[in-house]
Amino acid sequence: GNYGSFQIHSITSKSTLFAFNRWGATRSGVTDIGIGNSPEGQPDWTFEQNAEQYSLKKLSILARASQSVQAGVSNLASALPDAEGYHLLYSIDNIANRPNYRSNVPYDYDHSIFTETGSFERVAYYLELTSSTGTEWIWVSMPTFTPDAKMLGVPIMSSKAVFQETINDMNVYSNREGLEGTGLEGGIEFWPNSYTTADASGMPGAVDNLYDMGDTMTTGHYGSMQLHAHTLGHGVQLLSFNRWARSSTDRCDIGIGSNTKTGSHPDWTTMQNCEQYTVKKLQIFIK
């Protein structure tokens, strides 16, 4: 049957603490509600149908978060001296081929709620990709560009994270040849919007006819999460994760280093190549 019981009792005092009954979908009549034992009838207020006598009936359910244990670096970059002292802030263990992260990111690990604003000085991004030809990875650390940990993850609309700026003192390590250096000057393009190829910020190595390290954010939903190095060659893409804010039918763009495929864009925009990787791990660390 359908009646409905939402009750809490004290075994010690052998009494009802509160009761909310008769709310089942097919029941007719007024619900039962009460605090403590009912003075008449059933102690748990069943059959009372008394809710109409109250002008206000507020039910709130609260939970207190427990401080989780903060994880360190545990990936293919964990042996790097540069990784010492970093703690995991976010992890997506395997990015979906069609992520649709416009309003929410299903992190496998999220420590941002426990991270006080301004409690860290550096941030590191790690991307690991596995395909039929093997695994490649990259670690990029830098001074943090925001004191708010909630703005360091995938820059979805609700995070209000929009960053397009130069970053100094960037350290880069990777198993891909040519992607390594310390104290580099680089850049960041984080936003949930669409963008054009026009170079809006005069980034070194950027051109106006290709999606690269110097694009122009516009309206619409596409998504850009990119890191670049200006002093590692003549402008090099380091980490690119795009097209995660379009729709559940769109495959994302992802890559380590610059995209060198003929006729393509250096920052992997429009590639929709996520499906070629069986592992797409994205992690963010702070210290």
PDB file of C-alpha atoms in Angstrom:
ATOM      1  CA  GLY A   1       0.000   0.000   0.000  1.00  0.00           C
ATOM      2  CA  ASN A   2       0.887   3.680  -0.038  1.00  0.00           C
ATOM      3  CA  TYR A   3       0.713   5.505   3.260  1.00  0.00           C
ATOM      4  CA  GLY A   4       4.189   6.881   4.033  1.00  0.00           C
ATOM      5  CA  SER A   5       6.192   7.119   7.230  1.00  0.00           C
ATOM      6  CA  PHE A   6       8.987   9.550   8.042  1.00  0.00           C
ATOM      7  CA  GLN A   7       9.664   9.111  11.761  1.00  0.00           C
ATOM      8  CA  ILE A   8      12.507   9.315  14.248  1.00  0.00           C
ATOM      9  CA  HIS A   9      12.245   7.763  17.715  1.00  0.00           C
ATOM     10  CA  SER A  10      14.276   7.661  20.921  1.00  0.00           C
ATOM     11  CA  ILE A  11      14.854   4.158  22.188  1.00  0.00           C
ATOM     12  CA  THR A  12      16.144   5.499  25.511  1.00  0.00           C
ATOM     13  CA  SER A  13      13.001   7.473  26.312  1.00  0.00           C
ATOM     14  CA  LYS A  14      10.721   5.158  24.346  1.00  0.00           C
ATOM     15  CA  SER A  15       9.140   8.081  22.561  1.00  0.00           C
ATOM     16  CA  THR A  16       8.528   9.545  19.126  1.00  0.00           C
ATOM     17  CA  LEU A  17      10.756  12.546  18.392  1.00  0.00           C
ATOM     18  CA  PHE A  18       8.954  13.663  15.250  1.00  0.00           C
ATOM     19  CA  ALA A  19       6.638  12.089  12.720  1.00  0.00           C
ATOM     20  CA  PHE A  20       5.415  12.935   9.234  1.00  0.00           C
ATOM     21  CA  ASN A  21       2.999  10.351   7.798  1.00  0.00           C
ATOM     22  CA  ARG A  22       0.241   9.806   5.263  1.00  0.00           C
ATOM     23  CA  TRP A  23       2.055  11.469   2.360  1.00  0.00           C
ATOM     24  CA  GLY A  24       1.964   8.458   0.004  1.00  0.00           C
ATOM     25  CA  ALA A  25       1.096   9.255  -3.603  1.00  0.00           C
ATOM     26  CA  THR A  26      -2.288   7.504  -3.646  1.00  0.00           C
ATOM     27  CA  ARG A  27      -3.531   8.529  -0.205  1.00  0.00           C
ATOM     28  CA  SER A  28      -6.394  10.945   0.263  1.00  0.00           C
ATOM     29  CA  GLY A  29      -7.028  13.124   3.268  1.00  0.00           C
ATOM     30  CA  VAL A  30      -4.759  15.291   5.404  1.00  0.00           C
ATOM     31  CA  THR A  31      -1.258  14.216   6.429  1.00  0.00           C
ATOM     32  CA  ASP A  32      -0.240  13.291   9.980  1.00  0.00           C
ATOM     33  CA  ILE A  33       2.447  15.397  11.639  1.00  0.00           C
ATOM     34  CA  GLY A  34       3.743  15.907  15.147  1.00  0.00           C
ATOM     35  CA  ILE A  35       6.623  16.444  17.560  1.00  0.00           C
ATOM     36  CA  GLY A  36       6.950  14.046  20.491  1.00  0.00           C
ATOM     37  CA  ASN A  37       4.314  11.426  21.280  1.00  0.00           C
ATOM     38  CA  SER A  38       0.753  12.086  20.234  1.00  0.00           C
ATOM     39  CA  PRO A  39      -1.345  12.737  23.370  1.00  0.00           C
ATOM     40  CA  GLU A  40      -4.232  10.836  21.830  1.00  0.00           C
ATOM     41  CA  GLY A  41      -4.437   7.828  19.577  1.00  0.00           C
ATOM     42  CA  GLN A  42      -1.254   6.320  18.159  1.00  0.00           C
ATOM     43  CA  PRO A  43       2.010   7.614  19.753  1.00  0.00           C
ATOM     44  CA  ASP A  44       3.548   8.183  16.281  1.00  0.00           C
ATOM     45  CA  TRP A  45       0.610  10.347  15.068  1.00  0.00           C
ATOM     46  CA  THR A  46      -0.606   7.757  12.531  1.00  0.00           C
ATOM     47  CA  PHE A  47      -4.222   8.415  11.439  1.00  0.00           C
ATOM     48  CA  GLU A  48      -4.267  11.871  13.087  1.00  0.00           C
ATOM     49  CA  GLN A  49      -4.711  13.789   9.795  1.00  0.00           C
ATOM     50  CA  ASN A  50      -3.881  16.950  11.722  1.00  0.00           C
ATOM     51  CA  ALA A  51      -1.592  18.912   9.394  1.00  0.00           C
ATOM     52  CA  GLU A  52      -4.216  21.557   8.639  1.00  0.00           C
ATOM     53  CA  GLN A  53      -4.062  22.887  12.189  1.00  0.00           C
ATOM     54  CA  TYR A  54      -0.567  24.268  11.544  1.00  0.00           C
ATOM     55  CA  SER A  55      -0.021  27.406   9.453  1.00  0.00           C
ATOM     56  CA  LEU A  56       3.688  26.625   9.144  1.00  0.00           C
ATOM     57  CA  LYS A  57       5.159  23.136   8.706  1.00  0.00           C
ATOM     58  CA  LYS A  58       8.886  23.404   7.955  1.00  0.00           C
ATOM     59  CA  LEU A  59      11.043  20.285   7.509  1.00  0.00           C
ATOM     60  CA  SER A  60      14.790  20.797   6.989  1.00  0.00           C
ATOM     61  CA  ILE A  61      17.497  18.171   6.556  1.00  0.00           C
ATOM     62  CA  LEU A  62      21.083  19.240   7.221  1.00  0.00           C
ATOM     63  CA  ALA A  63      24.395  17.409   6.857  1.00  0.00           C
ATOM     64  CA  ARG A  64      27.765  18.332   8.274  1.00  0.00           C
ATOM     65  CA  ALA A  65      30.657  17.698   5.900  1.00  0.00           C
ATOM     66  CA  SER A  66      33.590  15.771   7.290  1.00  0.00           C
ATOM     67  CA  GLN A  67      37.119  16.879   6.341  1.00  0.00           C
ATOM     68  CA  SER A  68      38.373  14.360   3.839  1.00  0.00           C
ATOM     69  CA  VAL A  69      41.977  13.228   3.759  1.00  0.00           C
ATOM     70  CA  GLN A  70      43.790  15.264   1.125  1.00  0.00           C
ATOM     71  CA  ALA A  71      45.572  13.080  -1.412  1.00  0.00           C
ATOM     72  CA  GLY A  72      49.014  13.759  -2.822  1.00  0.00           C
ATOM     73  CA  VAL A  73      50.344  13.188  -6.317  1.00  0.00           C
ATOM     74  CA  SER A  74      49.777   9.634  -7.523  1.00  0.00           C
ATOM     75  CA  ASN A  75      50.249   9.423 -11.282  1.00  0.00           C
ATOM     76  CA  LEU A  76      53.021   9.126 -13.873  1.00  0.00           C
ATOM     77  CA  ALA A  77      54.453  12.483 -12.740  1.00  0.00           C
ATOM     78  CA  SER A  78      54.642  11.581  -9.038  1.00  0.00           C
ATOM     79  CA  ALA A  79      58.421  10.987  -9.123  1.00  0.00           C
ATOM     80  CA  LEU A  80      59.136  14.513 -10.319  1.00  0.00           C
ATOM     81  CA  PRO A  81      60.881  16.764  -7.766  1.00  0.00           C
ATOM     82  CA  ASP A  82      58.521  19.485  -8.978  1.00  0.00           C
ATOM     83  CA  ALA A  83      55.535  17.433  -7.750  1.00  0.00           C
ATOM     84  CA  GLU A  84      56.709  17.407  -4.132  1.00  0.00           C
ATOM     85  CA  GLY A  85      54.346  19.118  -1.715  1.00  0.00           C
ATOM     86  CA  TYR A  86      51.359  19.212  -4.052  1.00  0.00           C
ATOM     87  CA  HIS A  87      47.929  17.976  -2.966  1.00  0.00           C
ATOM     88  CA  LEU A  88      45.123  16.764  -5.210  1.00  0.00           C
ATOM     89  CA  LEU A  89      42.318  19.294  -5.668  1.00  0.00           C
ATOM     90  CA  TYR A  90      40.294  17.785  -8.534  1.00  0.00           C
ATOM     91  CA  SER A  91      40.403  14.568 -10.524  1.00  0.00           C
ATOM     92  CA  ILE A  92      38.460  13.279 -13.498  1.00  0.00           C
ATOM     93  CA  ASP A  93      39.775   9.742 -13.767  1.00  0.00           C
ATOM     94  CA  ASN A  94      38.489   9.293 -17.313  1.00  0.00           C
ATOM     95  CA  ILE A  95      36.861  12.150 -19.209  1.00  0.00           C
ATOM     96  CA  ALA A  96      33.719  11.114 -21.072  1.00  0.00           C
ATOM     97  CA  ASN A  97      33.902  11.105 -24.856  1.00  0.00           C
ATOM     98  CA  ARG A  98      30.854  13.401 -24.902  1.00  0.00           C
ATOM     99  CA  PRO A  99      31.295  15.224 -21.612  1.00  0.00           C
ATOM    100  CA  ASN A 100      28.576  17.932 -21.680  1.00  0.00           C
ATOM    101  CA  TYR A 101      30.088  19.798 -18.720  1.00  0.00           C
ATOM    102  CA  ARG A 102      28.141  23.006 -19.364  1.00  0.00           C
ATOM    103  CA  SER A 103      26.618  23.202 -15.863  1.00  0.00           C
ATOM    104  CA  ASN A 104      28.283  20.440 -13.853  1.00  0.00           C
ATOM    105  CA  VAL A 105      31.505  18.426 -13.782  1.00  0.00           C
ATOM    106  CA  PRO A 106      31.250  14.880 -12.329  1.00  0.00           C
ATOM    107  CA  TYR A 107      34.633  14.908 -10.572  1.00  0.00           C
ATOM    108  CA  ASP A 108      35.849  11.611  -9.136  1.00  0.00           C
ATOM    109  CA  TYR A 109      37.650  13.667  -6.471  1.00  0.00           C
ATOM    110  CA  ASP A 110      36.809  17.216  -5.394  1.00  0.00           C
ATOM    111  CA  HIS A 111      38.571  18.800  -2.432  1.00  0.00           C
ATOM    112  CA  SER A 112      37.673  22.397  -3.279  1.00  0.00           C
ATOM    113  CA  ILE A 113      35.009  22.662  -0.576  1.00  0.00           C
ATOM    114  CA  PHE A 114      37.678  22.067   2.064  1.00  0.00           C
ATOM    115  CA  THR A 115      40.220  24.474   0.564  1.00  0.00           C
ATOM    116  CA  GLU A 116      40.333  27.949   2.075  1.00  0.00           C
ATOM    117  CA  THR A 117      40.614  30.904  -0.284  1.00  0.00           C
ATOM    118  CA  GLY A 118      44.224  32.049  -0.545  1.00  0.00           C
ATOM    119  CA  SER A 119      45.627  28.964   1.232  1.00  0.00           C
ATOM    120  CA  PHE A 120      47.843  27.907  -1.707  1.00  0.00           C
ATOM    121  CA  GLU A 121      50.491  29.568  -3.871  1.00  0.00           C
ATOM    122  CA  ARG A 122      50.942  27.252  -6.865  1.00  0.00           C
ATOM    123  CA  VAL A 123      48.728  25.083  -9.042  1.00  0.00           C
ATOM    124  CA  ALA A 124      49.624  22.167 -11.307  1.00  0.00           C
ATOM    125  CA  TYR A 125      47.692  20.556 -14.163  1.00  0.00           C
ATOM    126  CA  TYR A 126      48.211  16.948 -15.216  1.00  0.00           C
ATOM    127  CA  LEU A 127      46.791  15.299 -18.328  1.00  0.00           C
ATOM    128  CA  GLU A 128      47.283  11.638 -19.214  1.00  0.00           C
ATOM    129  CA  LEU A 129      46.113  10.119 -22.504  1.00  0.00           C
ATOM    130  CA  THR A 130      46.239   6.452 -23.515  1.00  0.00           C
ATOM    131  CA  SER A 131      45.552   5.256 -27.053  1.00  0.00           C
ATOM    132  CA  SER A 132      46.406   2.186 -29.101  1.00  0.00           C
ATOM    133  CA  THR A 133      49.910   3.599 -29.615  1.00  0.00           C
ATOM    134  CA  GLY A 134      50.720   4.098 -25.930  1.00  0.00           C
ATOM    135  CA  THR A 135      50.404   6.609 -23.091  1.00  0.00           C
ATOM    136  CA  GLU A 136      51.507  10.235 -23.062  1.00  0.00           C
ATOM    137  CA  TRP A 137      51.337  12.637 -20.136  1.00  0.00           C
ATOM    138  CA  ILE A 138      52.150  16.211 -19.196  1.00  0.00           C
ATOM    139  CA  TRP A 139      52.606  18.065 -15.899  1.00  0.00           C
ATOM    140  CA  VAL A 140      52.421  21.884 -15.865  1.00  0.00           C
ATOM    141  CA  SER A 141      52.938  23.818 -12.623  1.00  0.00           C
ATOM    142  CA  MET A 142      52.781  27.594 -12.109  1.00  0.00           C
ATOM    143  CA  PRO A 143      51.934  30.333  -9.617  1.00  0.00           C
ATOM    144  CA  THR A 144      48.198  30.265  -9.041  1.00  0.00           C
ATOM    145  CA  PHE A 145      46.221  32.747 -11.140  1.00  0.00           C
ATOM    146  CA  THR A 146      43.337  32.893  -8.629  1.00  0.00           C
ATOM    147  CA  PRO A 147      43.077  32.498  -4.827  1.00  0.00           C
ATOM    148  CA  ASP A 148      39.747  30.643  -5.240  1.00  0.00           C
ATOM    149  CA  ALA A 149      40.128  26.866  -5.581  1.00  0.00           C
ATOM    150  CA  LYS A 150      36.670  26.576  -7.150  1.00  0.00           C
ATOM    151  CA  MET A 151      37.947  28.543 -10.162  1.00  0.00           C
ATOM    152  CA  LEU A 152      40.872  26.193 -10.877  1.00  0.00           C
ATOM    153  CA  GLY A 153      38.829  23.294 -12.254  1.00  0.00           C
ATOM    154  CA  VAL A 154      37.072  22.932 -15.597  1.00  0.00           C
ATOM    155  CA  PRO A 155      35.809  26.510 -16.120  1.00  0.00           C
ATOM    156  CA  ILE A 156      32.079  25.862 -16.348  1.00  0.00           C
ATOM    157  CA  MET A 157      29.681  28.807 -16.391  1.00  0.00           C
ATOM    158  CA  SER A 158      28.731  28.608 -12.694  1.00  0.00           C
ATOM    159  CA  SER A 159      32.381  28.787 -11.610  1.00  0.00           C
ATOM    160  CA  LYS A 160      32.665  32.266 -13.212  1.00  0.00           C
ATOM    161  CA  ALA A 161      36.201  31.253 -14.237  1.00  0.00           C
ATOM    162  CA  VAL A 162      37.321  33.217 -17.293  1.00  0.00           C
ATOM    163  CA  PHE A 163      41.077  33.614 -17.681  1.00  0.00           C
ATOM    164  CA  GLN A 164      43.184  34.718 -20.632  1.00  0.00           C
ATOM    165  CA  GLU A 165      46.530  35.956 -19.396  1.00  0.00           C
ATOM    166  CA  THR A 166      50.268  35.485 -19.348  1.00  0.00           C
ATOM    167  CA  ILE A 167      51.732  33.151 -16.719  1.00  0.00           C
ATOM    168  CA  ASN A 168      55.353  33.357 -15.554  1.00  0.00           C
ATOM    169  CA  ASP A 169      57.497  30.791 -13.717  1.00  0.00           C
ATOM    170  CA  MET A 170      55.837  27.833 -15.427  1.00  0.00           C
ATOM    171  CA  ASN A 171      57.442  24.378 -15.101  1.00  0.00           C
ATOM    172  CA  VAL A 172      56.660  21.748 -17.730  1.00  0.00           C
ATOM    173  CA  TYR A 173      57.450  18.020 -17.762  1.00  0.00           C
ATOM    174  CA  SER A 174      56.217  15.385 -20.197  1.00  0.00           C
ATOM    175  CA  ASN A 175      57.173  12.105 -21.837  1.00  0.00           C
ATOM    176  CA  ARG A 176      56.610  13.821 -25.177  1.00  0.00           C
ATOM    177  CA  GLU A 177      59.780  15.118 -26.740  1.00  0.00           C
ATOM    178  CA  GLY A 178      60.245  18.874 -26.662  1.00  0.00           C
ATOM    179  CA  LEU A 179      57.747  19.517 -23.865  1.00  0.00           C
ATOM    180  CA  GLU A 180      60.020  20.253 -20.917  1.00  0.00           C
ATOM    181  CA  GLY A 181      61.346  23.390 -19.307  1.00  0.00           C
ATOM    182  CA  THR A 182      61.407  25.397 -16.089  1.00  0.00           C
ATOM    183  CA  GLY A 183      60.788  29.058 -15.354  1.00  0.00           C
ATOM    184  CA  LEU A 184      58.941  29.468 -18.638  1.00  0.00           C
ATOM    185  CA  GLU A 185      56.586  32.217 -19.729  1.00  0.00           C
ATOM    186  CA  GLY A 186      53.261  30.841 -20.858  1.00  0.00           C
ATOM    187  CA  GLY A 187      49.590  31.574 -21.149  1.00  0.00           C
ATOM    188  CA  ILE A 188      46.172  30.345 -20.148  1.00  0.00           C
ATOM    189  CA  GLU A 189      42.813  30.317 -21.942  1.00  0.00           C
ATOM    190  CA  PHE A 190      40.043  29.103 -19.623  1.00  0.00           C
ATOM    191  CA  TRP A 191      36.355  29.811 -20.349  1.00  0.00           C
ATOM    192  CA  PRO A 192      33.026  28.059 -20.983  1.00  0.00           C
ATOM    193  CA  ASN A 193      32.182  30.133 -24.063  1.00  0.00           C
ATOM    194  CA  SER A 194      32.742  29.827 -27.782  1.00  0.00           C
ATOM    195  CA  TYR A 195      35.644  31.672 -29.421  1.00  0.00           C
ATOM    196  CA  THR A 196      37.086  32.863 -32.710  1.00  0.00           C
ATOM    197  CA  THR A 197      40.603  32.659 -34.161  1.00  0.00           C
ATOM    198  CA  ALA A 198      41.348  36.397 -33.843  1.00  0.00           C
ATOM    199  CA  ASP A 199      44.300  37.099 -31.523  1.00  0.00           C
ATOM    200  CA  ALA A 200      42.717  39.154 -28.742  1.00  0.00           C
ATOM    201  CA  SER A 201      45.697  39.376 -26.414  1.00  0.00           C
ATOM    202  CA  GLY A 202      48.810  39.594 -28.572  1.00  0.00           C
ATOM    203  CA  MET A 203      50.155  36.265 -27.350  1.00  0.00           C
ATOM    204  CA  PRO A 204      53.577  35.300 -28.786  1.00  0.00           C
ATOM    205  CA  GLY A 205      53.204  32.876 -31.672  1.00  0.00           C
ATOM    206  CA  ALA A 206      49.470  33.462 -32.100  1.00  0.00           C
ATOM    207  CA  VAL A 207      47.950  34.115 -35.519  1.00  0.00           C
ATOM    208  CA  ASP A 208      44.539  35.402 -36.573  1.00  0.00           C
ATOM    209  CA  ASN A 209      43.525  32.559 -38.878  1.00  0.00           C
ATOM    210  CA  LEU A 210      44.063  29.562 -36.584  1.00  0.00           C
ATOM    211  CA  TYR A 211      42.746  28.486 -33.202  1.00  0.00           C
ATOM    212  CA  ASP A 212      45.864  28.661 -31.055  1.00  0.00           C
ATOM    213  CA  MET A 213      47.222  30.397 -27.933  1.00  0.00           C
ATOM    214  CA  GLY A 214      45.605  33.745 -28.718  1.00  0.00           C
ATOM    215  CA  ASP A 215      41.893  33.393 -29.505  1.00  0.00           C
ATOM    216  CA  THR A 216      38.940  35.716 -28.822  1.00  0.00           C
ATOM    217  CA  MET A 217      36.157  34.597 -26.491  1.00  0.00           C
ATOM    218  CA  THR A 218      32.601  35.157 -27.769  1.00  0.00           C
ATOM    219  CA  THR A 219      29.098  34.154 -26.706  1.00  0.00           C
ATOM    220  CA  GLY A 220      27.842  30.600 -27.027  1.00  0.00           C
ATOM    221  CA  HIS A 221      28.903  27.316 -25.454  1.00  0.00           C
ATOM    222  CA  TYR A 222      32.034  25.452 -26.529  1.00  0.00           C
ATOM    223  CA  GLY A 223      34.555  25.422 -23.675  1.00  0.00           C
ATOM    224  CA  SER A 224      38.295  26.028 -23.581  1.00  0.00           C
ATOM    225  CA  MET A 225      40.767  24.749 -21.004  1.00  0.00           C
ATOM    226  CA  GLN A 226      44.203  25.384 -22.465  1.00  0.00           C
ATOM    227  CA  LEU A 227      47.755  26.006 -21.279  1.00  0.00           C
ATOM    228  CA  HIS A 228      50.502  27.312 -23.559  1.00  0.00           C
ATOM    229  CA  ALA A 229      54.243  27.975 -23.374  1.00  0.00           C
ATOM    230  CA  HIS A 230      55.513  31.091 -25.121  1.00  0.00           C
ATOM    231  CA  THR A 231      59.204  30.493 -24.466  1.00  0.00           C
ATOM    232  CA  LEU A 232      59.267  26.812 -25.393  1.00  0.00           C
ATOM    233  CA  GLY A 233      59.819  27.270 -29.101  1.00  0.00           C
ATOM    234  CA  HIS A 234      57.779  29.903 -30.927  1.00  0.00           C
ATOM    235  CA  GLY A 235      54.551  29.326 -29.032  1.00  0.00           C
ATOM    236  CA  VAL A 236      53.629  25.747 -28.068  1.00  0.00           C
ATOM    237  CA  GLN A 237      50.356  24.263 -26.865  1.00  0.00           C
ATOM    238  CA  LEU A 238      50.893  22.273 -23.689  1.00  0.00           C
ATOM    239  CA  LEU A 239      47.485  20.980 -22.647  1.00  0.00           C
ATOM    240  CA  SER A 240      44.178  21.386 -24.455  1.00  0.00           C
ATOM    241  CA  PHE A 241      40.691  20.237 -23.436  1.00  0.00           C
ATOM    242  CA  ASN A 242      37.918  21.834 -25.488  1.00  0.00           C
ATOM    243  CA  ARG A 243      34.348  21.333 -26.685  1.00  0.00           C
ATOM    244  CA  TRP A 244      33.084  20.145 -23.312  1.00  0.00           C
ATOM    245  CA  ALA A 245      30.184  22.642 -23.057  1.00  0.00           C
ATOM    246  CA  ARG A 246      28.307  22.060 -26.327  1.00  0.00           C
ATOM    247  CA  SER A 247      25.883  19.160 -25.850  1.00  0.00           C
ATOM    248  CA  SER A 248      25.718  15.499 -24.867  1.00  0.00           C
ATOM    249  CA  THR A 249      26.146  14.500 -28.529  1.00  0.00           C
ATOM    250  CA  ASP A 250      29.395  16.412 -29.146  1.00  0.00           C
ATOM    251  CA  ARG A 251      32.760  14.682 -28.792  1.00  0.00           C
ATOM    252  CA  CYS A 252      35.388  16.763 -27.025  1.00  0.00           C
ATOM    253  CA  ASP A 253      38.752  17.974 -28.373  1.00  0.00           C
ATOM    254  CA  ILE A 254      41.806  16.941 -26.365  1.00  0.00           C
ATOM    255  CA  GLY A 255      45.551  16.883 -26.825  1.00  0.00           C
ATOM    256  CA  ILE A 256      49.041  17.207 -25.361  1.00  0.00           C
ATOM    257  CA  GLY A 257      51.400  19.538 -27.175  1.00  0.00           C
ATOM    258  CA  SER A 258      50.501  21.311 -30.411  1.00  0.00           C
ATOM    259  CA  ASN A 259      48.292  19.648 -32.982  1.00  0.00           C
ATOM    260  CA  THR A 260      50.514  19.294 -36.071  1.00  0.00           C
ATOM    261  CA  LYS A 261      48.015  17.532 -38.326  1.00  0.00           C
ATOM    262  CA  THR A 262      47.816  19.279 -41.709  1.00  0.00           C
ATOM    263  CA  GLY A 263      44.819  21.572 -42.002  1.00  0.00           C
ATOM    264  CA  SER A 264      44.089  21.455 -38.275  1.00  0.00           C
ATOM    265  CA  HIS A 265      44.353  23.990 -35.459  1.00  0.00           C
ATOM    266  CA  PRO A 266      47.321  23.956 -33.044  1.00  0.00           C
ATOM    267  CA  ASP A 267      45.071  23.983 -29.930  1.00  0.00           C
ATOM    268  CA  TRP A 268      43.040  20.935 -31.083  1.00  0.00           C
ATOM    269  CA  THR A 269      39.821  22.956 -31.532  1.00  0.00           C
ATOM    270  CA  THR A 270      37.230  21.127 -33.735  1.00  0.00           C
ATOM    271  CA  MET A 271      39.170  17.821 -33.626  1.00  0.00           C
ATOM    272  CA  GLN A 272      36.490  15.924 -31.671  1.00  0.00           C
ATOM    273  CA  ASN A 273      39.113  13.249 -31.056  1.00  0.00           C
ATOM    274  CA  CYS A 274      38.293  12.116 -27.511  1.00  0.00           C
ATOM    275  CA  GLU A 275      37.164   8.674 -28.603  1.00  0.00           C
ATOM    276  CA  GLN A 276      40.609   7.677 -29.799  1.00  0.00           C
ATOM    277  CA  TYR A 277      41.811   7.564 -26.169  1.00  0.00           C
ATOM    278  CA  THR A 278      40.785   4.834 -23.740  1.00  0.00           C
ATOM    279  CA  VAL A 279      42.143   6.851 -20.798  1.00  0.00           C
ATOM    280  CA  LYS A 280      41.742  10.628 -20.499  1.00  0.00           C
ATOM    281  CA  LYS A 281      42.787  11.558 -16.959  1.00  0.00           C
ATOM    282  CA  LEU A 282      42.735  15.203 -15.887  1.00  0.00           C
ATOM    283  CA  GLN A 283      44.002  16.227 -12.439  1.00  0.00           C
ATOM    284  CA  ILE A 284      44.582  19.571 -10.717  1.00  0.00           C
ATOM    285  CA  PHE A 285      46.921  19.992  -7.742  1.00  0.00           C
ATOM    286  CA  ILE A 286      47.763  22.854  -5.372  1.00  0.00           C
ATOM    287  CA  LYS A 287      50.411  23.655  -2.790  1.00  0.00           C
TER     288      LYS A 287
END
